[in-house]
Amino acid sequence: MLTAFTAGLLLITVSELGDKTFFIAAILAMRHSRKLIFIGVIAALAAMTILSVLVGQAVSLLPKIYVYYAEIILFVAFGLKLLYEASKMSAKPCCEEAEEALEVVQKAEAKIRHKESNLAVVIKAFVMTFVAEWGDRTQFATISLAAGYNAFGVTTGAILGHGICAAIAVTCGRLIAKKISERKLTAIGGLLFLLFALVSYLEGV
């Protein structure tokens, strides 16, 4: 369980820093109560994590040999993909993800013509984060981890990782965004995926 917890925590924390959901939380926190945004964001990320773990557990019911090779292939594929993306990125602080997040927030708030209630703010943060996270690399990473590791460990580690990133985003996201190199974070994420592929391979030998 400790291995699953550590894997979930490390992979999510590194992958989520500088991700689109990170900037959505940061931008929303500049316009609304940080507390409300944090509640909505972490609720969405926790829900997505639990859903992903359930999918991973369903996958684990398949013959072990298929799960074993599929897990390794997925980790290697994601790792190589991230390293390739990192090689094409600028070494400057994050900008592309921030711009996408700003566009998402502006489109959502353009439809609102009146002052929002606290519940409406929480729901908006929840929906925007959940939609942005759907199909994201961290979702597939969580599914892969849950297929081969302890489900409770992966869930708690991933949720804690999301919580750390969400807390950073709503408290000092703007400042962090100016200093984070998306290229470095993406490269570190790629190396972590390859490391977990190696660990998965060695555990099955």
mmCIF file of C-alpha atoms in Angstrom:
data_model
loop_
_atom_site.group_PDB
_atom_site.id
_atom_site.type_symbol
_atom_site.label_atom_id
_atom_site.label_comp_id
_atom_site.label_asym_id
_atom_site.label_seq_id
_atom_site.Cartn_x
_atom_site.Cartn_y
_atom_site.Cartn_z
ATOM 1 C CA MET A 1 0.000 0.000 0.000
ATOM 2 C CA LEU A 2 2.900 2.360 0.764
ATOM 3 C CA THR A 3 4.277 1.871 -2.757
ATOM 4 C CA ALA A 4 0.863 2.606 -4.262
ATOM 5 C CA PHE A 5 0.455 5.703 -2.074
ATOM 6 C CA THR A 6 3.912 7.028 -2.985
ATOM 7 C CA ALA A 7 3.435 6.324 -6.691
ATOM 8 C CA GLY A 8 0.062 8.099 -6.751
ATOM 9 C CA LEU A 9 1.357 11.074 -4.759
ATOM 10 C CA LEU A 10 4.502 11.626 -6.837
ATOM 11 C CA LEU A 11 2.940 11.070 -10.234
ATOM 12 C CA ILE A 12 -0.056 13.325 -9.620
ATOM 13 C CA THR A 13 1.868 16.112 -7.902
ATOM 14 C CA VAL A 14 4.438 16.405 -10.688
ATOM 15 C CA SER A 15 1.893 15.962 -13.492
ATOM 16 C CA GLU A 16 -0.661 18.433 -12.138
ATOM 17 C CA LEU A 17 1.686 21.349 -11.429
ATOM 18 C CA GLY A 18 1.407 23.625 -14.442
ATOM 19 C CA ASP A 19 -1.448 21.582 -15.923
ATOM 20 C CA LYS A 20 -4.623 23.198 -17.300
ATOM 21 C CA THR A 21 -6.620 22.340 -14.168
ATOM 22 C CA PHE A 22 -3.893 24.013 -12.075
ATOM 23 C CA PHE A 23 -4.326 27.273 -13.967
ATOM 24 C CA ILE A 24 -8.120 27.041 -13.943
ATOM 25 C CA ALA A 25 -7.959 26.900 -10.144
ATOM 26 C CA ALA A 26 -5.447 29.766 -10.031
ATOM 27 C CA ILE A 27 -7.489 32.020 -12.329
ATOM 28 C CA LEU A 28 -10.780 31.305 -10.562
ATOM 29 C CA ALA A 29 -9.133 32.007 -7.187
ATOM 30 C CA MET A 30 -8.214 35.494 -8.440
ATOM 31 C CA ARG A 31 -11.880 36.217 -9.128
ATOM 32 C CA HIS A 32 -13.665 34.403 -6.308
ATOM 33 C CA SER A 33 -13.141 33.208 -2.740
ATOM 34 C CA ARG A 34 -10.066 30.972 -2.562
ATOM 35 C CA LYS A 35 -11.810 28.736 -0.050
ATOM 36 C CA LEU A 36 -14.802 28.163 -2.332
ATOM 37 C CA ILE A 37 -12.615 27.494 -5.366
ATOM 38 C CA PHE A 38 -10.462 25.030 -3.431
ATOM 39 C CA ILE A 39 -13.568 23.140 -2.267
ATOM 40 C CA GLY A 40 -14.949 22.878 -5.807
ATOM 41 C CA VAL A 41 -11.620 21.950 -7.387
ATOM 42 C CA ILE A 42 -10.573 19.306 -4.854
ATOM 43 C CA ALA A 43 -14.072 17.779 -4.904
ATOM 44 C CA ALA A 44 -13.859 17.414 -8.702
ATOM 45 C CA LEU A 45 -10.352 15.960 -8.588
ATOM 46 C CA ALA A 46 -11.271 13.544 -5.795
ATOM 47 C CA ALA A 47 -14.340 12.393 -7.746
ATOM 48 C CA MET A 48 -12.241 11.905 -10.883
ATOM 49 C CA THR A 49 -9.616 9.990 -8.892
ATOM 50 C CA ILE A 50 -12.194 7.628 -7.371
ATOM 51 C CA LEU A 51 -13.790 7.068 -10.777
ATOM 52 C CA SER A 52 -10.385 6.351 -12.344
ATOM 53 C CA VAL A 53 -9.448 3.926 -9.556
ATOM 54 C CA LEU A 54 -12.746 2.071 -10.032
ATOM 55 C CA VAL A 55 -11.995 1.737 -13.743
ATOM 56 C CA GLY A 56 -8.497 0.537 -12.885
ATOM 57 C CA GLN A 57 -9.916 -2.049 -10.496
ATOM 58 C CA ALA A 58 -12.290 -3.273 -13.197
ATOM 59 C CA VAL A 59 -9.337 -3.620 -15.565
ATOM 60 C CA SER A 60 -7.463 -5.613 -12.905
ATOM 61 C CA LEU A 61 -10.122 -8.334 -13.174
ATOM 62 C CA LEU A 62 -8.756 -9.218 -16.608
ATOM 63 C CA PRO A 63 -6.154 -11.999 -16.825
ATOM 64 C CA LYS A 64 -3.052 -10.876 -14.910
ATOM 65 C CA ILE A 65 -0.704 -11.346 -17.852
ATOM 66 C CA TYR A 66 -2.725 -8.880 -19.964
ATOM 67 C CA VAL A 67 -2.868 -6.322 -17.150
ATOM 68 C CA TYR A 68 0.876 -6.724 -16.570
ATOM 69 C CA TYR A 69 1.896 -5.986 -20.154
ATOM 70 C CA ALA A 70 -0.793 -3.336 -20.700
ATOM 71 C CA GLU A 71 0.375 -1.457 -17.607
ATOM 72 C CA ILE A 72 4.007 -1.476 -18.752
ATOM 73 C CA ILE A 73 3.092 -0.453 -22.310
ATOM 74 C CA LEU A 74 0.908 2.426 -21.071
ATOM 75 C CA PHE A 75 3.575 3.755 -18.711
ATOM 76 C CA VAL A 76 6.264 3.563 -21.403
ATOM 77 C CA ALA A 77 3.974 5.173 -23.988
ATOM 78 C CA PHE A 78 3.054 8.055 -21.671
ATOM 79 C CA GLY A 79 6.669 8.478 -20.588
ATOM 80 C CA LEU A 80 8.015 8.672 -24.136
ATOM 81 C CA LYS A 81 5.152 10.946 -25.192
ATOM 82 C CA LEU A 82 5.878 13.388 -22.371
ATOM 83 C CA LEU A 83 9.617 13.379 -23.059
ATOM 84 C CA TYR A 84 8.922 14.064 -26.736
ATOM 85 C CA GLU A 85 6.550 16.918 -25.828
ATOM 86 C CA ALA A 86 9.145 18.332 -23.436
ATOM 87 C CA SER A 87 11.764 18.353 -26.200
ATOM 88 C CA LYS A 88 9.458 20.549 -28.302
ATOM 89 C CA MET A 89 8.610 23.002 -25.525
ATOM 90 C CA SER A 90 10.169 26.316 -24.660
ATOM 91 C CA ALA A 91 12.264 26.497 -21.486
ATOM 92 C CA LYS A 92 10.291 29.605 -20.489
ATOM 93 C CA PRO A 93 7.712 29.495 -17.663
ATOM 94 C CA CYS A 94 4.301 27.950 -18.429
ATOM 95 C CA CYS A 95 2.229 29.891 -20.905
ATOM 96 C CA GLU A 96 0.283 27.577 -23.235
ATOM 97 C CA GLU A 97 -1.632 25.790 -20.460
ATOM 98 C CA ALA A 98 -2.288 29.111 -18.732
ATOM 99 C CA GLU A 99 -3.724 30.597 -21.920
ATOM 100 C CA GLU A 100 -6.010 27.585 -22.441
ATOM 101 C CA ALA A 101 -7.200 27.799 -18.848
ATOM 102 C CA LEU A 102 -7.872 31.544 -19.143
ATOM 103 C CA GLU A 103 -9.911 30.929 -22.287
ATOM 104 C CA VAL A 104 -11.995 28.256 -20.514
ATOM 105 C CA VAL A 105 -12.687 30.557 -17.557
ATOM 106 C CA GLN A 106 -13.540 33.555 -19.734
ATOM 107 C CA LYS A 107 -16.018 31.537 -21.807
ATOM 108 C CA ALA A 108 -17.736 30.231 -18.674
ATOM 109 C CA GLU A 109 -17.952 33.624 -16.969
ATOM 110 C CA ALA A 110 -19.099 35.416 -20.125
ATOM 111 C CA LYS A 111 -22.416 33.591 -19.764
ATOM 112 C CA ILE A 112 -22.978 34.907 -16.233
ATOM 113 C CA ARG A 113 -24.807 38.224 -15.957
ATOM 114 C CA HIS A 114 -25.346 38.396 -12.193
ATOM 115 C CA LYS A 115 -23.521 37.916 -8.897
ATOM 116 C CA GLU A 116 -23.050 34.236 -8.131
ATOM 117 C CA SER A 117 -23.927 32.564 -4.841
ATOM 118 C CA ASN A 118 -21.304 30.615 -2.901
ATOM 119 C CA LEU A 119 -22.839 27.340 -4.045
ATOM 120 C CA ALA A 120 -22.795 28.487 -7.669
ATOM 121 C CA VAL A 121 -19.079 29.331 -7.403
ATOM 122 C CA VAL A 122 -18.284 25.895 -5.926
ATOM 123 C CA ILE A 123 -20.333 24.139 -8.620
ATOM 124 C CA LYS A 124 -18.641 26.161 -11.371
ATOM 125 C CA ALA A 125 -15.191 25.271 -10.061
ATOM 126 C CA PHE A 126 -16.228 21.614 -9.775
ATOM 127 C CA VAL A 127 -17.654 21.352 -13.293
ATOM 128 C CA MET A 128 -14.841 23.244 -15.022
ATOM 129 C CA THR A 129 -12.176 21.172 -13.252
ATOM 130 C CA PHE A 130 -13.933 17.842 -13.831
ATOM 131 C CA VAL A 131 -14.398 18.523 -17.546
ATOM 132 C CA ALA A 132 -10.784 19.720 -17.953
ATOM 133 C CA GLU A 133 -9.459 16.637 -16.149
ATOM 134 C CA TRP A 134 -11.502 14.177 -18.224
ATOM 135 C CA GLY A 135 -9.165 12.375 -20.626
ATOM 136 C CA ASP A 136 -6.113 14.065 -19.104
ATOM 137 C CA ARG A 137 -2.874 12.092 -18.757
ATOM 138 C CA THR A 138 -3.264 11.982 -14.966
ATOM 139 C CA GLN A 139 -6.609 10.201 -15.358
ATOM 140 C CA PHE A 140 -5.021 7.442 -17.443
ATOM 141 C CA ALA A 141 -2.041 7.322 -15.096
ATOM 142 C CA THR A 142 -4.384 6.782 -12.138
ATOM 143 C CA ILE A 143 -6.228 4.033 -14.005
ATOM 144 C CA SER A 144 -2.929 2.325 -14.818
ATOM 145 C CA LEU A 145 -1.699 2.561 -11.230
ATOM 146 C CA ALA A 146 -4.989 1.255 -9.824
ATOM 147 C CA ALA A 147 -4.868 -1.741 -12.166
ATOM 148 C CA GLY A 148 -1.607 -2.951 -10.684
ATOM 149 C CA TYR A 149 -1.334 -1.435 -7.204
ATOM 150 C CA ASN A 150 -3.353 -1.237 -3.996
ATOM 151 C CA ALA A 151 -6.523 0.754 -4.769
ATOM 152 C CA PHE A 152 -6.713 2.512 -1.387
ATOM 153 C CA GLY A 153 -3.054 3.518 -1.564
ATOM 154 C CA VAL A 154 -3.406 4.916 -5.089
ATOM 155 C CA THR A 155 -6.607 6.790 -4.167
ATOM 156 C CA THR A 156 -5.225 8.446 -1.035
ATOM 157 C CA GLY A 157 -1.889 9.266 -2.655
ATOM 158 C CA ALA A 158 -3.488 10.720 -5.784
ATOM 159 C CA ILE A 159 -6.050 12.779 -3.850
ATOM 160 C CA LEU A 160 -3.309 14.133 -1.580
ATOM 161 C CA GLY A 161 -1.251 15.033 -4.665
ATOM 162 C CA HIS A 162 -4.246 16.806 -6.190
ATOM 163 C CA GLY A 163 -4.870 18.563 -2.880
ATOM 164 C CA ILE A 164 -1.297 19.853 -2.715
ATOM 165 C CA CYS A 165 -1.469 21.194 -6.282
ATOM 166 C CA ALA A 166 -4.907 22.732 -5.755
ATOM 167 C CA ALA A 167 -3.747 24.447 -2.559
ATOM 168 C CA ILE A 168 -0.698 25.877 -4.349
ATOM 169 C CA ALA A 169 -2.867 27.000 -7.272
ATOM 170 C CA VAL A 170 -5.444 28.908 -5.216
ATOM 171 C CA THR A 171 -2.935 30.494 -2.832
ATOM 172 C CA CYS A 172 -0.046 31.482 -5.076
ATOM 173 C CA GLY A 173 -0.784 30.111 -8.540
ATOM 174 C CA ARG A 174 -0.059 33.363 -10.334
ATOM 175 C CA LEU A 175 3.379 33.700 -8.748
ATOM 176 C CA ILE A 176 4.241 30.017 -9.280
ATOM 177 C CA ALA A 177 3.129 30.156 -12.923
ATOM 178 C CA LYS A 178 5.791 32.787 -13.628
ATOM 179 C CA LYS A 179 8.535 30.512 -12.312
ATOM 180 C CA ILE A 180 7.452 27.015 -13.397
ATOM 181 C CA SER A 181 9.078 25.676 -16.532
ATOM 182 C CA GLU A 182 6.477 23.542 -18.277
ATOM 183 C CA ARG A 183 9.283 21.833 -20.165
ATOM 184 C CA LYS A 184 11.031 20.675 -16.978
ATOM 185 C CA LEU A 185 7.823 19.494 -15.327
ATOM 186 C CA THR A 186 6.786 17.581 -18.435
ATOM 187 C CA ALA A 187 10.213 15.946 -18.662
ATOM 188 C CA ILE A 188 10.124 14.954 -14.984
ATOM 189 C CA GLY A 189 6.647 13.507 -15.498
ATOM 190 C CA GLY A 190 7.905 11.492 -18.465
ATOM 191 C CA LEU A 191 10.805 10.106 -16.454
ATOM 192 C CA LEU A 192 8.442 9.148 -13.627
ATOM 193 C CA PHE A 193 6.222 7.227 -16.054
ATOM 194 C CA LEU A 194 9.270 5.340 -17.357
ATOM 195 C CA LEU A 195 10.400 4.661 -13.778
ATOM 196 C CA PHE A 196 7.018 3.161 -12.901
ATOM 197 C CA ALA A 197 7.167 1.068 -16.074
ATOM 198 C CA LEU A 198 10.498 -0.324 -14.900
ATOM 199 C CA VAL A 199 9.158 -0.966 -11.391
ATOM 200 C CA SER A 200 6.093 -2.720 -12.809
ATOM 201 C CA TYR A 201 8.315 -4.889 -15.030
ATOM 202 C CA LEU A 202 10.640 -5.861 -12.168
ATOM 203 C CA GLU A 203 7.718 -6.690 -9.868
ATOM 204 C CA GLY A 204 6.365 -9.090 -12.480
ATOM 205 C CA VAL A 205 9.657 -10.837 -13.166
#
